[in-house]
mmCIF file of C-alpha atoms in Angstrom:
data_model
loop_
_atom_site.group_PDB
_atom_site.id
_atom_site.type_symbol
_atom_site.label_atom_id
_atom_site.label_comp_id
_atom_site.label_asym_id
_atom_site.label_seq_id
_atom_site.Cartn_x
_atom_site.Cartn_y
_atom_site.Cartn_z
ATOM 1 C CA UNK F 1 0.000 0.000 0.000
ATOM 2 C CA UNK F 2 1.177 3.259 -0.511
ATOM 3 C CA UNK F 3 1.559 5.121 2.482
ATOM 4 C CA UNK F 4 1.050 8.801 3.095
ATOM 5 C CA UNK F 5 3.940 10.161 4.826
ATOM 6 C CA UNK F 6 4.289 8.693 8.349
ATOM 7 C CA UNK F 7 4.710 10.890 11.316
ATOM 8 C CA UNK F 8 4.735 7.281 13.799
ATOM 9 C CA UNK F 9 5.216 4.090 12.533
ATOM 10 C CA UNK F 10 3.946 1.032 14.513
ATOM 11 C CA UNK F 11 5.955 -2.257 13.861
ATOM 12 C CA UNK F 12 4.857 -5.344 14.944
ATOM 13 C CA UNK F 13 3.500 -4.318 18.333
ATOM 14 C CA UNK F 14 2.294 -7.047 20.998
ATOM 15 C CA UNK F 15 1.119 -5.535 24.650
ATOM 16 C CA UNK F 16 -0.220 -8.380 26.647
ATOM 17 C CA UNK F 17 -1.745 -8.809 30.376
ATOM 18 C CA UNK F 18 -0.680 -11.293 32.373
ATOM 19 C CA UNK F 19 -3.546 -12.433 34.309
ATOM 20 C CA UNK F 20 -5.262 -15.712 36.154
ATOM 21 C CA UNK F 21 -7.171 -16.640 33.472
ATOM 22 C CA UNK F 22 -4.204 -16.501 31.419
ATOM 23 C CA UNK F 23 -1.978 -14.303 29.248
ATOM 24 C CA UNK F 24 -4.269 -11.431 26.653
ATOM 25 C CA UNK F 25 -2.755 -10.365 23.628
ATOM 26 C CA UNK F 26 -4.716 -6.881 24.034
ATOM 27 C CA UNK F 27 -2.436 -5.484 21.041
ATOM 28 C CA UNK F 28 -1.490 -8.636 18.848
ATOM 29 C CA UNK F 29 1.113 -8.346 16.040
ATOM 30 C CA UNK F 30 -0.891 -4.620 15.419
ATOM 31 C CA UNK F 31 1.218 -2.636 12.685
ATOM 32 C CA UNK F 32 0.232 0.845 11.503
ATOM 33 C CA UNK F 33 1.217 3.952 10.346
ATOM 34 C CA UNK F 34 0.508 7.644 11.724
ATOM 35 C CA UNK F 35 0.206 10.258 8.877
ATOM 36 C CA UNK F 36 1.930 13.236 9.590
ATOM 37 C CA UNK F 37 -0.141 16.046 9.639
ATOM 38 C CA UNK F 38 -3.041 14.095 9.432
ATOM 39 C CA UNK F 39 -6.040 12.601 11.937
ATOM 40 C CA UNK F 40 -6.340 8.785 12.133
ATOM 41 C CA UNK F 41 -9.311 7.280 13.121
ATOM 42 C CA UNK F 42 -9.182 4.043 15.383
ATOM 43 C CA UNK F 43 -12.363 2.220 15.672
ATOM 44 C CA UNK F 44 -13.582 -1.034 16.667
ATOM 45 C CA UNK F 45 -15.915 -2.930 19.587
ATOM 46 C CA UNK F 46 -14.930 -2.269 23.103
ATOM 47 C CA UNK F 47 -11.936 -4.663 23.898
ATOM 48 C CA UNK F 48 -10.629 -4.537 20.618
ATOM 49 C CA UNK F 49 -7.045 -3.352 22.008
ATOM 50 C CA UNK F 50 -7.738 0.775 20.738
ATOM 51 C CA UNK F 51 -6.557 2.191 24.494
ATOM 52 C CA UNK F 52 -3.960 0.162 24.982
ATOM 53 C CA UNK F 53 -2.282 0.559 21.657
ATOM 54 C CA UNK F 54 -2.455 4.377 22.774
ATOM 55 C CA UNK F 55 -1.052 4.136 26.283
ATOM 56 C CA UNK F 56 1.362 1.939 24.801
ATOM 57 C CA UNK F 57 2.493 4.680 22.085
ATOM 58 C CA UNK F 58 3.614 6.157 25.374
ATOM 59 C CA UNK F 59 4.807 3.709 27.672
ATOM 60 C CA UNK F 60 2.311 4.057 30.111
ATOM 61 C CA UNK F 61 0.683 0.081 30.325
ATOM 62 C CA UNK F 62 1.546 -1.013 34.037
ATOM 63 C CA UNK F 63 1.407 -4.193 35.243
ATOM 64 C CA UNK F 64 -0.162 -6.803 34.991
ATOM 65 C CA UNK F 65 0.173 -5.332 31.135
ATOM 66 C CA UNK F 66 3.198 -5.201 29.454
ATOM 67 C CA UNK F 67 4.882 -4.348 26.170
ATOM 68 C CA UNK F 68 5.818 -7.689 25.034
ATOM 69 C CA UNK F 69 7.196 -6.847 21.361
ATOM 70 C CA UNK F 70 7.518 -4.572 18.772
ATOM 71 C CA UNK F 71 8.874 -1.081 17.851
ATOM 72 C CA UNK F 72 7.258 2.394 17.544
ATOM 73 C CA UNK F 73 9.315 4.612 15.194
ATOM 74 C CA UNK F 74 9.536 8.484 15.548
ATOM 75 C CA UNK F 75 11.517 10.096 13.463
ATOM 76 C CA UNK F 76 13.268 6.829 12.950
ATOM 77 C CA UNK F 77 13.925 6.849 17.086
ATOM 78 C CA UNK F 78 12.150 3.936 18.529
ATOM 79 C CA UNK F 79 10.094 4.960 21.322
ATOM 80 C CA UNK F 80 9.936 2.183 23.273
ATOM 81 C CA UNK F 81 14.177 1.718 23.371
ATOM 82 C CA UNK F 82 14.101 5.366 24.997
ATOM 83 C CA UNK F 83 15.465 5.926 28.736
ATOM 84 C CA UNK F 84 12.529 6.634 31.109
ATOM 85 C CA UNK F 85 14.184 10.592 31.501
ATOM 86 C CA UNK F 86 14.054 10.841 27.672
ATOM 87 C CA UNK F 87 10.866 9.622 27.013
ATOM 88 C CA UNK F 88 9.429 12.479 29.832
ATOM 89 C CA UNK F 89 10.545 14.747 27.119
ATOM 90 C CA UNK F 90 8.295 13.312 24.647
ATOM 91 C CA UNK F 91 5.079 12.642 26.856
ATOM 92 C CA UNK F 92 3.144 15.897 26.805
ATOM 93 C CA UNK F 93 5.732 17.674 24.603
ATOM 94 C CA UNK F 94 5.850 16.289 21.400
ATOM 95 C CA UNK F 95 3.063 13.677 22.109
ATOM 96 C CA UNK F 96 0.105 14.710 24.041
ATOM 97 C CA UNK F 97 -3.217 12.613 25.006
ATOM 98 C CA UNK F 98 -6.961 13.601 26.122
ATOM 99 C CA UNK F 99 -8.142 10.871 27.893
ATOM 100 C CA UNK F 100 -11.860 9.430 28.291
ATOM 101 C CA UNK F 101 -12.908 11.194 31.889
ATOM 102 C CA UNK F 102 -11.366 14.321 32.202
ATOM 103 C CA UNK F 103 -12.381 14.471 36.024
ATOM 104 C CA UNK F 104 -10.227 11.465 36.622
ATOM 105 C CA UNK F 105 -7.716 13.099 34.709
ATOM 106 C CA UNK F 106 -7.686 16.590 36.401
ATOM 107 C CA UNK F 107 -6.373 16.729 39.435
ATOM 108 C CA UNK F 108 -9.111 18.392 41.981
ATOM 109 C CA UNK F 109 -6.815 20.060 44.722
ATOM 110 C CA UNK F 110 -4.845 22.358 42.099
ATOM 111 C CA UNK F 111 -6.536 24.862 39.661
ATOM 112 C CA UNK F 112 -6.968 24.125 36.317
ATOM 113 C CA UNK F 113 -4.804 27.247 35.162
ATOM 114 C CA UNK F 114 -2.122 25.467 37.890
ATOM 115 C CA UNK F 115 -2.316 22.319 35.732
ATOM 116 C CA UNK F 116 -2.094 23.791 32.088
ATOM 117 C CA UNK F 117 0.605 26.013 33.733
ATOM 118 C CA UNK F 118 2.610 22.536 34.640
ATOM 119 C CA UNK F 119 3.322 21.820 31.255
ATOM 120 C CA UNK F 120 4.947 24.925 30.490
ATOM 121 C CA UNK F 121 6.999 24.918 33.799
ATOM 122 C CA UNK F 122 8.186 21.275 32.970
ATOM 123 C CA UNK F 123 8.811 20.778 29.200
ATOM 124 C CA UNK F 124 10.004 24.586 28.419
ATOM 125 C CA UNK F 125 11.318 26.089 32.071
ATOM 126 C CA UNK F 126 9.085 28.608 32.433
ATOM 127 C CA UNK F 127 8.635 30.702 35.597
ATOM 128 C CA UNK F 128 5.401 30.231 37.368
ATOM 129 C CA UNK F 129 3.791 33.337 37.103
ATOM 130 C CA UNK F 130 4.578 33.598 32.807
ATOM 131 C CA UNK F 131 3.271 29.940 32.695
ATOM 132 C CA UNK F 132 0.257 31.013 34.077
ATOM 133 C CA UNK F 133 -0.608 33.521 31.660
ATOM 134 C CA UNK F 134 0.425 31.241 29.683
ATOM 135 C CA UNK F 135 -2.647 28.679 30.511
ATOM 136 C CA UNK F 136 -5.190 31.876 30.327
ATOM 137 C CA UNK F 137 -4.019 32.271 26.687
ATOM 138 C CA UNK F 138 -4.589 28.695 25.781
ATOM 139 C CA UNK F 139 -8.292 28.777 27.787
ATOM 140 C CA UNK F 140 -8.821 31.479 25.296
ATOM 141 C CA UNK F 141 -7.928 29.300 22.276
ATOM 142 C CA UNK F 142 -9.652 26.340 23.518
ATOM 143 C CA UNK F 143 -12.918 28.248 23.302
ATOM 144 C CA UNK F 144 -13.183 28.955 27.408
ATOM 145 C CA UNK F 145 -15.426 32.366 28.118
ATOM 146 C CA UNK F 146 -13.605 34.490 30.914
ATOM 147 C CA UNK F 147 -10.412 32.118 30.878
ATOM 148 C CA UNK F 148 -8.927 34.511 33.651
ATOM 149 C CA UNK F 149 -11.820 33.811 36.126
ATOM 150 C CA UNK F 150 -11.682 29.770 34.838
ATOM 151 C CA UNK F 151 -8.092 29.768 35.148
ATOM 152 C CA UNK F 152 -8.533 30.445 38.998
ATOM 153 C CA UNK F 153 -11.221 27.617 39.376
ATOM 154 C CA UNK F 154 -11.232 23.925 40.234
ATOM 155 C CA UNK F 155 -12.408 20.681 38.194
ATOM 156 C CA UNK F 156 -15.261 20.592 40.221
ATOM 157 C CA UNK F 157 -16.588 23.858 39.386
ATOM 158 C CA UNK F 158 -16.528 23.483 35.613
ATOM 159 C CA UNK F 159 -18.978 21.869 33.379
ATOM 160 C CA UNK F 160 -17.794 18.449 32.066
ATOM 161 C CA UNK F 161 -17.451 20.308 28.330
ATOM 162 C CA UNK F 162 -15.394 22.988 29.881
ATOM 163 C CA UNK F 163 -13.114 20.299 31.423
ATOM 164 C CA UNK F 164 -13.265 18.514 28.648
ATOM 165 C CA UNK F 165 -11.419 21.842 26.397
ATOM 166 C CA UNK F 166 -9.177 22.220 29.453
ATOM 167 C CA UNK F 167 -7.928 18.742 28.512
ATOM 168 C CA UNK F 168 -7.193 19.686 25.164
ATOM 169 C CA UNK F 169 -5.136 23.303 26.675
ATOM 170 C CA UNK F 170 -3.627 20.757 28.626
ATOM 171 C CA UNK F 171 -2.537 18.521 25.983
ATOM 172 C CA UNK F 172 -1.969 21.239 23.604
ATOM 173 C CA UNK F 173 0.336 23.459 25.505
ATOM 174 C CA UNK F 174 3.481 22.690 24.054
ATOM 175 C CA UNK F 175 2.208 22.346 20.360
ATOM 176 C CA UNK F 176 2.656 18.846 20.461
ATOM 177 C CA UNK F 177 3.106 16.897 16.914
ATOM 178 C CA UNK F 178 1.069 14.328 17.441
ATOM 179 C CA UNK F 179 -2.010 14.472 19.565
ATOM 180 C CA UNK F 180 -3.887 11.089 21.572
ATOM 181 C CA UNK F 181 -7.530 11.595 21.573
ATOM 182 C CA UNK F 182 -9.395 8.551 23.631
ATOM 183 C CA UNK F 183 -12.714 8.909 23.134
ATOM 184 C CA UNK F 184 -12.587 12.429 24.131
ATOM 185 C CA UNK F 185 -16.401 13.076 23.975
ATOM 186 C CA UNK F 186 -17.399 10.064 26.268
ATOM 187 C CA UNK F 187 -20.096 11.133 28.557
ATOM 188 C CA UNK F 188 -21.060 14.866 27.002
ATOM 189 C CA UNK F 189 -24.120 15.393 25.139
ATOM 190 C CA UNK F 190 -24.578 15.672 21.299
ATOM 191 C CA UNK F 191 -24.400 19.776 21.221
ATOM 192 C CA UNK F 192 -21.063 19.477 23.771
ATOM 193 C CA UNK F 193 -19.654 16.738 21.753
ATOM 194 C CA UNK F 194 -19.973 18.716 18.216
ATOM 195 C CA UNK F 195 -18.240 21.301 19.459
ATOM 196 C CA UNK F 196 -15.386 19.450 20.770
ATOM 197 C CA UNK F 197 -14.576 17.320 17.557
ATOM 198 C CA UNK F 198 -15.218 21.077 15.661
ATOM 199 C CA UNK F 199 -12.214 22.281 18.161
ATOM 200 C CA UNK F 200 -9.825 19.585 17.569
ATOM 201 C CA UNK F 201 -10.454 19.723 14.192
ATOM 202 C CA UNK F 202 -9.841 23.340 13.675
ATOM 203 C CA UNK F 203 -6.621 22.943 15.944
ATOM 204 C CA UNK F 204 -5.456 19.910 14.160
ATOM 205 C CA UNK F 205 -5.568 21.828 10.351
ATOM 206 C CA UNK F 206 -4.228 25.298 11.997
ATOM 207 C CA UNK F 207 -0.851 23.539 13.959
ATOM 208 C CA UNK F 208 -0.495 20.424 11.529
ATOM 209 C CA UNK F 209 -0.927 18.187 13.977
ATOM 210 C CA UNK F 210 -0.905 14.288 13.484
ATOM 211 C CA UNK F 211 -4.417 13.342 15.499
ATOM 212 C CA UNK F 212 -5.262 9.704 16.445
ATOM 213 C CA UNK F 213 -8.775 9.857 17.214
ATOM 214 C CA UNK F 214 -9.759 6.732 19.263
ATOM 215 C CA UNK F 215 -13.077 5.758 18.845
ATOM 216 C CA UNK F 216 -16.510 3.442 18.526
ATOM 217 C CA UNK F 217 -18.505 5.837 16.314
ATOM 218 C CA UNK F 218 -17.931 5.903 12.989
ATOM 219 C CA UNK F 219 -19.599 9.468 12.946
ATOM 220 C CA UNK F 220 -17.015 10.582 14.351
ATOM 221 C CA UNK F 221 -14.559 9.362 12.323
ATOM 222 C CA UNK F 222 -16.616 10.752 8.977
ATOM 223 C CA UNK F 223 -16.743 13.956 10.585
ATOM 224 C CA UNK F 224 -13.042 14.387 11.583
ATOM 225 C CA UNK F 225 -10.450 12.078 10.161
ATOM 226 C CA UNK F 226 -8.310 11.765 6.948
ATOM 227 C CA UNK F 227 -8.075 7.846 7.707
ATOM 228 C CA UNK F 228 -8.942 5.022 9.135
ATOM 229 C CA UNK F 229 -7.757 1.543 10.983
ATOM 230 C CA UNK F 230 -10.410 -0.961 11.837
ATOM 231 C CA UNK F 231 -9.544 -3.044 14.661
ATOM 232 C CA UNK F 232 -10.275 -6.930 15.934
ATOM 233 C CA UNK F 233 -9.081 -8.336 18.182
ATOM 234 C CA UNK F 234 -5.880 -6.355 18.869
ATOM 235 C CA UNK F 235 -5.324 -6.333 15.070
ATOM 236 C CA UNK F 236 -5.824 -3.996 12.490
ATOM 237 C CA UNK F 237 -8.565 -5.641 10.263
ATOM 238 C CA UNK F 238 -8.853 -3.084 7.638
ATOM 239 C CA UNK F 239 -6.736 0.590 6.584
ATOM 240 C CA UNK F 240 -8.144 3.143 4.260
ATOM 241 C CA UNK F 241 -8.701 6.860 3.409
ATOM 242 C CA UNK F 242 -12.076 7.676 5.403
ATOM 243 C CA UNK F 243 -13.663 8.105 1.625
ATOM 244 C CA UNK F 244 -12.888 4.821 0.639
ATOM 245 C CA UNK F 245 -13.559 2.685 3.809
ATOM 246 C CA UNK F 246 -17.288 4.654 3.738
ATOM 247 C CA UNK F 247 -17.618 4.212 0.242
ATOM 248 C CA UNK F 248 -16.331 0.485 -0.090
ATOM 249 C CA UNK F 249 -15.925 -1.101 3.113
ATOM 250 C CA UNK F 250 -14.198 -4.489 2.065
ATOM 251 C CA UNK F 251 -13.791 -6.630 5.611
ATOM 252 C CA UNK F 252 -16.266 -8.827 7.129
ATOM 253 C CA UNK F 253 -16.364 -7.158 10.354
ATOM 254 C CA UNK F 254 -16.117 -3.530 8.888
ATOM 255 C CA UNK F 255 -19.259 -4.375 7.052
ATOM 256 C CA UNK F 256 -20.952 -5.988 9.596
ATOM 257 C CA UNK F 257 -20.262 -1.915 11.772
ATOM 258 C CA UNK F 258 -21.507 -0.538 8.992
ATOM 259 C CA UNK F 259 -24.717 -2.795 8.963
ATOM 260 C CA UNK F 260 -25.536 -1.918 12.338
ATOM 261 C CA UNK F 261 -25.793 1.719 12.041
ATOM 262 C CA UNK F 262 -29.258 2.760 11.957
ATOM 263 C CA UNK F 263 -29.988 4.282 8.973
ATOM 264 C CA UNK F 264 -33.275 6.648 7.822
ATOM 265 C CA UNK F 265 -33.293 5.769 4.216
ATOM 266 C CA UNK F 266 -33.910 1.870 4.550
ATOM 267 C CA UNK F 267 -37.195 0.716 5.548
ATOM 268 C CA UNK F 268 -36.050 -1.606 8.331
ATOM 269 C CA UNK F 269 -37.976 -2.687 11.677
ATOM 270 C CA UNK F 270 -34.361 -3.173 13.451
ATOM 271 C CA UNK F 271 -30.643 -3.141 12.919
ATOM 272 C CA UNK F 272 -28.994 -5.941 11.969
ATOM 273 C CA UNK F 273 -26.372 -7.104 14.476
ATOM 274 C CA UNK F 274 -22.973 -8.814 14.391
ATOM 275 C CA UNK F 275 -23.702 -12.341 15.434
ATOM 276 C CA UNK F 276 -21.642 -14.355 18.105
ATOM 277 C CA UNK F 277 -19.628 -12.539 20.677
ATOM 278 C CA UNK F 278 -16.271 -11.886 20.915
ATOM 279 C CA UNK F 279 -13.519 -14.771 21.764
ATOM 280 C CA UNK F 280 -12.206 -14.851 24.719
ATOM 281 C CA UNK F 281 -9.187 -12.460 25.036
ATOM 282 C CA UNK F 282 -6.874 -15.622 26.608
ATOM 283 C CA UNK F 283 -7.874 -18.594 24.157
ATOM 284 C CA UNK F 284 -8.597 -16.596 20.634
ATOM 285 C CA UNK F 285 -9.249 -19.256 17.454
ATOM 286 C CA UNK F 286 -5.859 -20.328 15.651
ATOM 287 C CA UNK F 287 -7.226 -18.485 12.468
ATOM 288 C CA UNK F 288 -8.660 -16.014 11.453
ATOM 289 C CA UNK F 289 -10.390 -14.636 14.914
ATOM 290 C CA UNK F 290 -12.900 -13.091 13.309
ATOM 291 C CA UNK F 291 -13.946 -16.578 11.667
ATOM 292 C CA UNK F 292 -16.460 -17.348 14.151
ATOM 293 C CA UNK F 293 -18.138 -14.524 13.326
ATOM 294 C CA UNK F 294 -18.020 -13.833 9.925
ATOM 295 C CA UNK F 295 -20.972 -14.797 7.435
ATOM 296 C CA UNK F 296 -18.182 -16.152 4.887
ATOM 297 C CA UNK F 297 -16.146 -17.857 7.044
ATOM 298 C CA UNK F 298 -14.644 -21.015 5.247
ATOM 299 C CA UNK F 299 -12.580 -23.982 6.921
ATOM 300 C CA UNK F 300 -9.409 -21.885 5.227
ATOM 301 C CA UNK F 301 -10.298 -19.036 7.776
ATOM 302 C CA UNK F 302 -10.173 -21.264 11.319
ATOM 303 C CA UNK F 303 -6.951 -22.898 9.987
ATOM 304 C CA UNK F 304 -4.318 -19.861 9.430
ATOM 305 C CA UNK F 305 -4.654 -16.260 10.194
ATOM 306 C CA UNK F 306 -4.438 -14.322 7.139
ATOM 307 C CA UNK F 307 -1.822 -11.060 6.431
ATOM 308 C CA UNK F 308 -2.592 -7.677 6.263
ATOM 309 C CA UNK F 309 -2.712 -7.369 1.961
ATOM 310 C CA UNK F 310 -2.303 -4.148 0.500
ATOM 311 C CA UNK F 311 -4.993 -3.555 -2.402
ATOM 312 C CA UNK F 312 -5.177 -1.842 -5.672
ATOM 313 C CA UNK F 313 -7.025 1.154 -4.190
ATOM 314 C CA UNK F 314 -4.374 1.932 -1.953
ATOM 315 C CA UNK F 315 -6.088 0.347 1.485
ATOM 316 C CA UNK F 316 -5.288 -2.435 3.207
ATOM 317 C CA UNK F 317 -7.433 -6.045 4.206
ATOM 318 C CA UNK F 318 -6.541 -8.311 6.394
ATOM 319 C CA UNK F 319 -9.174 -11.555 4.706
ATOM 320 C CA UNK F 320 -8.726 -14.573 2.835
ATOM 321 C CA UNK F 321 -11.585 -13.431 0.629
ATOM 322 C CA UNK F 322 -8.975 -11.158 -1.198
ATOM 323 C CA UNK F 323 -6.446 -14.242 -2.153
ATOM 324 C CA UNK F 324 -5.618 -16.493 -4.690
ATOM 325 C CA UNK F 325 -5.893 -18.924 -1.814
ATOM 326 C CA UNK F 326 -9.492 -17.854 -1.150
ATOM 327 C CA UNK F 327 -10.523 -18.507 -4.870
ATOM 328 C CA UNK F 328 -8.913 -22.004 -5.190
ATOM 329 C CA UNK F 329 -11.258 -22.935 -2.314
ATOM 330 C CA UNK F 330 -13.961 -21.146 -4.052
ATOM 331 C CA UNK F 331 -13.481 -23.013 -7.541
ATOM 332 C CA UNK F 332 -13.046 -26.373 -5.368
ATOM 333 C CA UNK F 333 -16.370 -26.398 -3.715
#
């Protein structure tokens, strides 16, 4: 496939749990590549290994997880061979992250022009009281009313939209070059949520910031990303330009999201759903582990786990239905 130019590159990364049950692959073999300048949309059911590929861009899986394999190129530096005092330098510098629940985030003791004023104090040296004018300037940018009066306010006392766009001065203070965003409109309602993804959207284009948008809703993703990964599984199922993957969706399980939307123009009594459930995290199938799913499943998909193929439209699959292998079963039967 040929790839836009990458700002990250993901090689090969396993991140596993070690737990009583047994050990989870929550990222599994994942490879992937970051545009630069560019959002990326991650999407997929819960469990399907979206967080944890993102905590694990930054090193910050604790036990019982571990990164198990795999490197994470920036710049051709790989992240995850950096010294613990070097990679401080990258976390909330040149990488930043909004997480899900800003009030578990936010720390409710300090104010929340103290905590945008951290960043600067920390990653640049700046004195105190210039880092917190600082934080009242990015308030203002963010889209905060009165940032001076905000900036002298607690978690508590803020709306969960306006502590959601503190999370993104936060993360945004040092002009970071690639931004995290975890589902960063969990919990806010439909008006509060538009205007986020409008924000980081705007904010993205105007600093040319590389955006991985983390996410179930594939709204969201047609609303604010350049591409998209589908993932299963701790895999990446299927790649693609957002206009492509909406216009041609080509896996199994991409289809099957895409089935389950509710949609006005079809004259349907109720969605149709994915059937089966997903495996279980510590004993997944030996092939393909969507197989047990999947509508076209053959006995070629439970025996091997296909590769990730790159396709004449410039996305990628990861299905036997787009073989040579595929058709000699087909032509066989």
């Amino acid at each position: 496939m040929e790839q836009p130019k990458p700002f990250l590159e993901i090689r090969n990364l396993t991140t596993v749990f070690d737990t009583d049950a047994g050990q989870v692959k929550a990222v599994n073999d994942l490879s992937l590549v970051v545009p630069e300048g560019k959002a990326l949309g991650v999407v997929g059911e819960s469990g399907s290994g979206k967080s944890v590929m993102s905590m694990s861009i930054l090193r910050l899986v604790r036990e019982p997880g571990r990164i198990a394999a795999g490197e994470i190129l920036m710049g051709g530096e790989d992240i995850l061979k950096l010294s613990e005092k070097a990679l401080r330098r990258i976390r909330g510098n040149r990488i930043s992250m909004i997480f899900q629940e800003p009030m578990t985030s936010l720390n409710p003791v300090f104010t929340v022009g103290e905590q945008i004023a951290e960043a600067y104090q920390v990653h640049q040296g700046m004195r105190k009281s210039k880092a917190l004018e600082r934080s009242v300037d990015m308030l203002r940018q963010v889209g905060i009313p009165s940032p001076e009066k905000r900036a002298r306010q607690y978690p508590f006392e803020l709306s969960g939209g306006m502590r959601q766009r503190v999370m993104i001065a936060m993360a945004l203070a040092c002009n970071p070059s690639l931004l995290i965003a975890d589902e960063p409109t969990t919990a806010l309602d439909v008006t509060i949520q538009a205007q986020i993804l409008d924000l980081i959207k705007s904010l993205q284009t105007e600093l040319n910031m590389s955006v991985i948008m983390i996410t179930h809703n594939l709204g969201v993703v047609a609303e604010t990303c350049d591409y998209v990964a589908v993932m299963y599984c701790g895999k990446v199922v299927e790649y693609a330009d957002v206009e492509t993957l909406f216009r041609e969706p080509k896996h199994p399980y991409t289809l099957g999201l895409f089935n389950s939307l509710p949609r006005h123009d079809e004259d349907r009594d109720e969605l149709i759903a994915i059937q089966g459930a997903v495996p279980n995290p510590t004993n997944l199938p030996t092939g393909c582990t969507f197989a047990p799913r999947c509508p076209d499943a053959r006995p070629l998909c439970e025996q091997e786990a296909p590769a990730l193929l790159d396709q004449d439209d410039n996305t990628q699959v990861r299905c036997w239905k787009f073989t040579e292998k595929w058709q000699e079963t087909v032509e066989n039967t």
